[in-house]
CSV table of C-alpha atoms in Angstrom, one decimal:
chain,number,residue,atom,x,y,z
A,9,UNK,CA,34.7,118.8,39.6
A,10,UNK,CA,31.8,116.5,40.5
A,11,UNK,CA,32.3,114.6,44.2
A,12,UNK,CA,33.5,110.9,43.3
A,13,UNK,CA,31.0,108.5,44.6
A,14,UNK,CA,31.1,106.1,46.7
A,15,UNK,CA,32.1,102.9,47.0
A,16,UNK,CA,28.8,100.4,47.6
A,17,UNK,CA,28.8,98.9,51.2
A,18,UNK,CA,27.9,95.2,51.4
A,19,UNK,CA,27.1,94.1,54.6
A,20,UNK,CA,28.0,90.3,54.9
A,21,UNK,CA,27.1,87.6,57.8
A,22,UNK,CA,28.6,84.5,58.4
A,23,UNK,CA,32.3,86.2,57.6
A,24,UNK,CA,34.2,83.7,59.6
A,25,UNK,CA,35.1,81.5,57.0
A,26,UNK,CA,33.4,79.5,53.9
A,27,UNK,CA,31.7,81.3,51.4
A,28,UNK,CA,31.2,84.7,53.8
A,29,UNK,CA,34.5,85.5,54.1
A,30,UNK,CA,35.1,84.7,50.5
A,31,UNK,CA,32.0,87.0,49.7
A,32,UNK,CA,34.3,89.8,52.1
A,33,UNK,CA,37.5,89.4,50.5
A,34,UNK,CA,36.2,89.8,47.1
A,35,UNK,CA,33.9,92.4,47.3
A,36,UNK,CA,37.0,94.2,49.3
A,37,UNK,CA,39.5,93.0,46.2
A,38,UNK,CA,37.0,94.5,43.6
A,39,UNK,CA,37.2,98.3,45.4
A,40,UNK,CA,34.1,98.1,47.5
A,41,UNK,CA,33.4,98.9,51.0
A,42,UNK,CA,32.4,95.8,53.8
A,43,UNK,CA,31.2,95.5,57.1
A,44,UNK,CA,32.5,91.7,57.7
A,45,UNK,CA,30.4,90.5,60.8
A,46,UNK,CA,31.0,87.1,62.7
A,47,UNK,CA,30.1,85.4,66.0
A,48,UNK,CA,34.1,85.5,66.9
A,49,UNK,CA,34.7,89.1,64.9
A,50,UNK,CA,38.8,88.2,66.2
A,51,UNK,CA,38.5,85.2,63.6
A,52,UNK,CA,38.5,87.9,60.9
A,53,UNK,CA,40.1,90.9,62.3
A,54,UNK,CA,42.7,90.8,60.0
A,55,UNK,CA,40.4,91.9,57.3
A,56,UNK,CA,39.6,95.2,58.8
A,57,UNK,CA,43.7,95.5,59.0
A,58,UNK,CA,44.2,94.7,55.5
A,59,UNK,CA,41.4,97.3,54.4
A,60,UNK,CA,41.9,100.2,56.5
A,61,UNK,CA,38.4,102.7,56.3
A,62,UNK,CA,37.1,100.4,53.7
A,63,UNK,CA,36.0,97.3,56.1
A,64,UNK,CA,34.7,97.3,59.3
A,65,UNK,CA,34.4,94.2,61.5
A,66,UNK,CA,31.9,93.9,64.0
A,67,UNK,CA,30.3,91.1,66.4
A,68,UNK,CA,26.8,89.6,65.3
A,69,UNK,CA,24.8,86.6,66.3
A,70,UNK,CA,22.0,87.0,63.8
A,71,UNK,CA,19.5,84.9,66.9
A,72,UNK,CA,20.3,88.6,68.6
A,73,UNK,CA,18.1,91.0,67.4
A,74,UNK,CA,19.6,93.4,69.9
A,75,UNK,CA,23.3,92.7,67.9
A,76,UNK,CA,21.5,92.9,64.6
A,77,UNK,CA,20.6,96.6,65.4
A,78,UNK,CA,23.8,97.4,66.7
A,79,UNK,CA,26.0,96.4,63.3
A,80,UNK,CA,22.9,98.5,61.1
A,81,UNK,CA,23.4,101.2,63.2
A,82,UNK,CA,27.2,101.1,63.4
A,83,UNK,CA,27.3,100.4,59.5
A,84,UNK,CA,25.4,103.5,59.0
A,85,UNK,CA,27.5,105.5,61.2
A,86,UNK,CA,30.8,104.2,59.5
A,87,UNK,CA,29.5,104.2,55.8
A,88,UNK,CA,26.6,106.1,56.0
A,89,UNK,CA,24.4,103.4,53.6
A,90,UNK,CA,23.6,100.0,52.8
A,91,UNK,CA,23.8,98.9,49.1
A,92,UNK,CA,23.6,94.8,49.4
A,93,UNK,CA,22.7,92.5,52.1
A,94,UNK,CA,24.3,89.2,51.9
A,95,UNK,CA,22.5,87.1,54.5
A,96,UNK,CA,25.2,84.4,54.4
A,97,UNK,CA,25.0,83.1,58.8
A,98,UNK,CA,23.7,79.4,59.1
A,99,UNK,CA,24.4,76.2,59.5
A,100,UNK,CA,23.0,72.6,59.1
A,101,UNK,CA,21.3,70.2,60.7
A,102,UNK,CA,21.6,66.5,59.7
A,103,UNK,CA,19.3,64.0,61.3
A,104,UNK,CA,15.9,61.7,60.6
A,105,UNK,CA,13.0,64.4,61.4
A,106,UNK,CA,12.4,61.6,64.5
A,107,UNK,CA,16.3,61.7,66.4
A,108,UNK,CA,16.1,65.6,66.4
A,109,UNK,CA,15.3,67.2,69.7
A,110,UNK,CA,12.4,69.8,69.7
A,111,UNK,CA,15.5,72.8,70.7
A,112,UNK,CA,17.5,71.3,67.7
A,113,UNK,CA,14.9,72.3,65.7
A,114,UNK,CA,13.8,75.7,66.6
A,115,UNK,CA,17.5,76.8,67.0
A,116,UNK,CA,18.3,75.9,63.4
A,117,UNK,CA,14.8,78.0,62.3
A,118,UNK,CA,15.9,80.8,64.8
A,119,UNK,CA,19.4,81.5,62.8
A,120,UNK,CA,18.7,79.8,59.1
A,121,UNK,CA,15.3,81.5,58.5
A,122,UNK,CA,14.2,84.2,61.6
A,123,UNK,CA,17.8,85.3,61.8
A,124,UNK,CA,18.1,86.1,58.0
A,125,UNK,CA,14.3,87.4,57.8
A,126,UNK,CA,15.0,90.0,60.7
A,127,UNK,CA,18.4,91.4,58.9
A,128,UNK,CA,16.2,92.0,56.2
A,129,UNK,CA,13.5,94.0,58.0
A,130,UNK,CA,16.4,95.7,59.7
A,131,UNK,CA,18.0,97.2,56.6
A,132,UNK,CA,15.2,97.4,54.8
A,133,UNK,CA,13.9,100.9,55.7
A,134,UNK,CA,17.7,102.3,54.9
A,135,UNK,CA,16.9,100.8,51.1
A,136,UNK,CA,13.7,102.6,50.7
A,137,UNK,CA,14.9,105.2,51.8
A,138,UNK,CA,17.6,105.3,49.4
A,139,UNK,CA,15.2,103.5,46.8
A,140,UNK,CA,18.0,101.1,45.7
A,141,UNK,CA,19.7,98.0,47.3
A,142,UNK,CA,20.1,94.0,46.8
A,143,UNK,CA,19.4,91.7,49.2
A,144,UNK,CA,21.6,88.5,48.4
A,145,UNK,CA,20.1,85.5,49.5
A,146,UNK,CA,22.3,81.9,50.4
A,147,UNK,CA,19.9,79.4,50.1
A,148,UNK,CA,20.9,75.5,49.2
A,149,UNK,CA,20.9,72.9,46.8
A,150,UNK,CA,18.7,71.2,49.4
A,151,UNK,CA,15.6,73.2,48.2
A,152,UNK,CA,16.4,72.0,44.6
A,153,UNK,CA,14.9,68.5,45.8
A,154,UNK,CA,15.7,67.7,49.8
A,155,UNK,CA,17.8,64.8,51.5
A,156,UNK,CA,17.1,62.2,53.6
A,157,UNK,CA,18.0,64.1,57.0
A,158,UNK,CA,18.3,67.3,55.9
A,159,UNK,CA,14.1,67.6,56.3
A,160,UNK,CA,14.5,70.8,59.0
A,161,UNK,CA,17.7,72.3,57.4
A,162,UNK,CA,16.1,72.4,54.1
A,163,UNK,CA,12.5,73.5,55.5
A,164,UNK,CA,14.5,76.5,57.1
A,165,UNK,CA,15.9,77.5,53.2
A,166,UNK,CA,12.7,76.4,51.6
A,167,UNK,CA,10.7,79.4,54.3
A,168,UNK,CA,13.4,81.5,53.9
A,169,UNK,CA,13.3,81.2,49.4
A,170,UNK,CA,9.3,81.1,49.7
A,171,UNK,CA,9.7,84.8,51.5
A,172,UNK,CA,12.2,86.0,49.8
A,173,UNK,CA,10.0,85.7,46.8
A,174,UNK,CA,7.2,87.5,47.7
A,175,UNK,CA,9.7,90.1,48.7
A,176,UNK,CA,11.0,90.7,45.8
A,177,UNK,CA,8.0,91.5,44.4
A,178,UNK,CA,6.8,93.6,47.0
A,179,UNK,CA,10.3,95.3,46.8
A,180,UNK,CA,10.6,96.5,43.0
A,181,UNK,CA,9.2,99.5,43.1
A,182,UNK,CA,11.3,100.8,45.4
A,183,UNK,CA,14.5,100.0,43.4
A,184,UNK,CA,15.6,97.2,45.9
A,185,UNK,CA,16.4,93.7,43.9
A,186,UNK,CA,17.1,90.4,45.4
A,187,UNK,CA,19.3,87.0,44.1
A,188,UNK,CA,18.3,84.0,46.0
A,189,UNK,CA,21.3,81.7,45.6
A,190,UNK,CA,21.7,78.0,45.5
A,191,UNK,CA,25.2,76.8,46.0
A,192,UNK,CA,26.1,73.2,45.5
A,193,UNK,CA,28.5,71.4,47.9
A,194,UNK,CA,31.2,73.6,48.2
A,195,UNK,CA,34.9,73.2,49.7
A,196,UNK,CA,33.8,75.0,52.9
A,197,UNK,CA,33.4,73.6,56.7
A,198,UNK,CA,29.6,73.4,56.1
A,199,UNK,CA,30.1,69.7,56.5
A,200,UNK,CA,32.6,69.7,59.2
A,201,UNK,CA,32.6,71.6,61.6
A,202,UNK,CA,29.0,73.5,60.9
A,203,UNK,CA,27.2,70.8,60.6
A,204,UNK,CA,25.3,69.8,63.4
A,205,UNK,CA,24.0,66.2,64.2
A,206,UNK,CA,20.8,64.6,65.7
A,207,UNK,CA,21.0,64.3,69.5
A,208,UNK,CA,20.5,60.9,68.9
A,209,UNK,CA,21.0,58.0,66.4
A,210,UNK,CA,18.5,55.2,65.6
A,211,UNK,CA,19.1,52.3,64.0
A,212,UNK,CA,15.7,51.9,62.1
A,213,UNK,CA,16.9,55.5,59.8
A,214,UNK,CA,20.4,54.1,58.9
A,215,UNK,CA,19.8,53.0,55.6
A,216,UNK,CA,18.2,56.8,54.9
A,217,UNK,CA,19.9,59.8,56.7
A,218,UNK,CA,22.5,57.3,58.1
A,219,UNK,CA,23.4,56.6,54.5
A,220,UNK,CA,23.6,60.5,53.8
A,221,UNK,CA,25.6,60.9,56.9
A,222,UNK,CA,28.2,58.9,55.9
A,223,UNK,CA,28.4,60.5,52.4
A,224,UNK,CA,29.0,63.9,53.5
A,225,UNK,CA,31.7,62.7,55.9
A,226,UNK,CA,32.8,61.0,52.5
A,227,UNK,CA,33.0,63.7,50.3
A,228,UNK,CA,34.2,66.5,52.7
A,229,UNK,CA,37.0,68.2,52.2
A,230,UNK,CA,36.6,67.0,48.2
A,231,UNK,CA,33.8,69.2,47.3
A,232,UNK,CA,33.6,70.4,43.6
A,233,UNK,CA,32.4,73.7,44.4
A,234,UNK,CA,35.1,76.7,45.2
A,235,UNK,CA,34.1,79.4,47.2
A,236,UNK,CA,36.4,81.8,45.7
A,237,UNK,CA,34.8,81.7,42.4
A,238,UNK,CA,31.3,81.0,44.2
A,239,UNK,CA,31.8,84.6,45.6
A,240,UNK,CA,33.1,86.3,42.3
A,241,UNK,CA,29.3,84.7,40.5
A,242,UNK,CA,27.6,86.1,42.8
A,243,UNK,CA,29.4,89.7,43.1
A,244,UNK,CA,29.2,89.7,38.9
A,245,UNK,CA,25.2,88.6,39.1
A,246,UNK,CA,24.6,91.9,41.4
A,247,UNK,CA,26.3,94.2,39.2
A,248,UNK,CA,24.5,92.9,36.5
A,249,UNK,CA,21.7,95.2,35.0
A,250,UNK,CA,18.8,92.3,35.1
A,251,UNK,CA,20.1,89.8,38.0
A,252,UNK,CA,18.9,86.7,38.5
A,253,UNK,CA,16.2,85.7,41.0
A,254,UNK,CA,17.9,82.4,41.8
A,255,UNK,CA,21.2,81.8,40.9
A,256,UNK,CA,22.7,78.2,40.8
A,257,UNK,CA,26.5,77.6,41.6
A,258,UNK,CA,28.1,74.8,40.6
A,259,UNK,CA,27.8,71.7,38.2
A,260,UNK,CA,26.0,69.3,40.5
A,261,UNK,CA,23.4,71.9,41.5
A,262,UNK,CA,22.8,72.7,38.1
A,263,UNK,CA,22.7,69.2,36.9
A,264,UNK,CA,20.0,68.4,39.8
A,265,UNK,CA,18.0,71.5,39.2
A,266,UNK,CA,17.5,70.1,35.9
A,267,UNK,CA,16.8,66.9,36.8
A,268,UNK,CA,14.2,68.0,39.2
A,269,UNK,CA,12.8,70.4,36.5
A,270,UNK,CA,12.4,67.4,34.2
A,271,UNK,CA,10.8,64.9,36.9
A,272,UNK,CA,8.4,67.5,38.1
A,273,UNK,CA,7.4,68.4,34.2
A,274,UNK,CA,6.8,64.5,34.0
A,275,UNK,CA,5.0,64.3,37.2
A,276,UNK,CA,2.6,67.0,36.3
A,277,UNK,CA,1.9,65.6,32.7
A,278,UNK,CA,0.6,62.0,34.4
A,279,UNK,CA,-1.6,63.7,37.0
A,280,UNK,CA,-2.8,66.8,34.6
A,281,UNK,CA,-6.3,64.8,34.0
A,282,UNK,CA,-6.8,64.2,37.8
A,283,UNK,CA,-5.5,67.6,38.7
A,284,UNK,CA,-7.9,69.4,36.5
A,285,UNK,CA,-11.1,67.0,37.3
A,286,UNK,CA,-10.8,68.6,40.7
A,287,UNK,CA,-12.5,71.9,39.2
A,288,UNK,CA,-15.9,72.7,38.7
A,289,UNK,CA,-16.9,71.9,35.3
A,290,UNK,CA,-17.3,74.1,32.4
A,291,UNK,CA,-20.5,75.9,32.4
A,292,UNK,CA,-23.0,74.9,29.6
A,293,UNK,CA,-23.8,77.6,26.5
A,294,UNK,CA,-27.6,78.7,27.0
A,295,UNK,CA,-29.5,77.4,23.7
């Protein structure tokens, strides 16, 4: 009889709640093998208890790149490969570009786009290798068309979908595909507890990223979005056979992604004349 093989092993960040450990428990729920990972790994022990030989838990800070070697190498040594990457860790960062404080700034690039990018160019050498893998990308609806005071979290998705891209290409002939996903808002703690304001407030922005400020607090905890069937899409679009580049989740992301489309088609059509004056002009026929 031929060996049985073996279950794919998804390695997920950002397992501590949200759409992570939603990503973990399905993944584990559909018969495949996880390494859950999480600043506080106790937060989510119970997973590895639940899943005996088929999860492993383990601490990661993805601003480490010491830690970020340890759970590849400790992945491998459990599982012995890597089949998707789900680069879930991040959080936000809600303020007018102007209130944010310089380390406000770089510490939401280090973990939103650095962290992510250097998982990536961790595993990646195990997918070659194997010449097959997914990386599974969490972007947001932020990149669809920004916020006012979102302008640094949605620059760190905006780098991190613009390299992901060029990835993808430079990935396909190795077998390795990659799903750049754009939730919308979802039920999660992304607006609670993860969400981290400006150091300070000013008066002249509250009509702007004030006025967003107060929405979110608004509309948490009422969110359409629910990360339960967020994390089944996106465990169906990697088993499909042709998965998506970028897939949307949710009605409102949808509905502004084709808003945006429609706006930007408009957009295009006024300024096509002065866009295309800006060329040299068509050479003359020789008589």
């Amino acid at each position: 009889m031929p060996d049985t093989p073996l279950a794919p092993v998804w390695l997920i960040t950002g397992c501590s709640s949200g759409l992570g450990r939603a990503m973990a428990e399905h993944a584990l729920a559909r018969g495949q093998r996880v390494v859950a990972t999480a600043r506080q790994p106790a937060n989510i022990s119970g997973l590895a208890a639940e899943h005996p030989g088929r999860c492993l838990v383990l601490p990661l800070d993805v601003t480490q790149p010491d830690q970020i070697a340890t759970a590849v190498n400790r992945t491998m040594e459990a599982f012995g490969q890597i089949d998707v990457l789900v680069n879930n860790a991040g959080y936000g960062l809600l303020g007018a570009l102007e209130e944010l404080a310089d380390e406000q700034i770089r510490r939401n690039f280090e973990t939103n786009f650095f962290g992510a990018l250097q998982m990536v160019r961790t595993t990646l050498p195990i997918m070659r290798t194997q010449r097959r893998g997914h990386l599974v990308t969490i972007s947001a609806a932020a990149v669809i068309a920004n916020y006012p005071g979102f302008s640094i979290y949605g620059a760190t998705k905006w780098a991190l979908e613009g390299a992901m891209e060029s990835l993808a290409a430079e990935l396909r002939p190795f077998g390795i595909k990659s799903t750049i996903v754009r939730p919308g808002p979802f039920r999660t703690a992304f607006v609670g507890r993860s969400l981290e304001n400006a150091a300070v407030r000013w008066d002249e922005y509250d009509a702007t990223s004030g006025k967003f400020r107060r929405f979110l607090e608004k509309v948490d905890g009422a969110q359409p979005g629910d990360p339960s069937r967020a994390a089944a899409a996106i465990f169906n679009a990697v088993q499909a056979e042709r998965p998506p580049q970028r897939l949307t989740l949710g009605a409102y992301a949808i509905d502004k992604t084709r808003r945006q489309l429609t706006a930007a088609s408009r957009e295009l059509e006024a300024w096509t004349e002065a866009g295309l004056s800006a060329d040299f002009p068509p050479a003359t026929p020789s008589s």
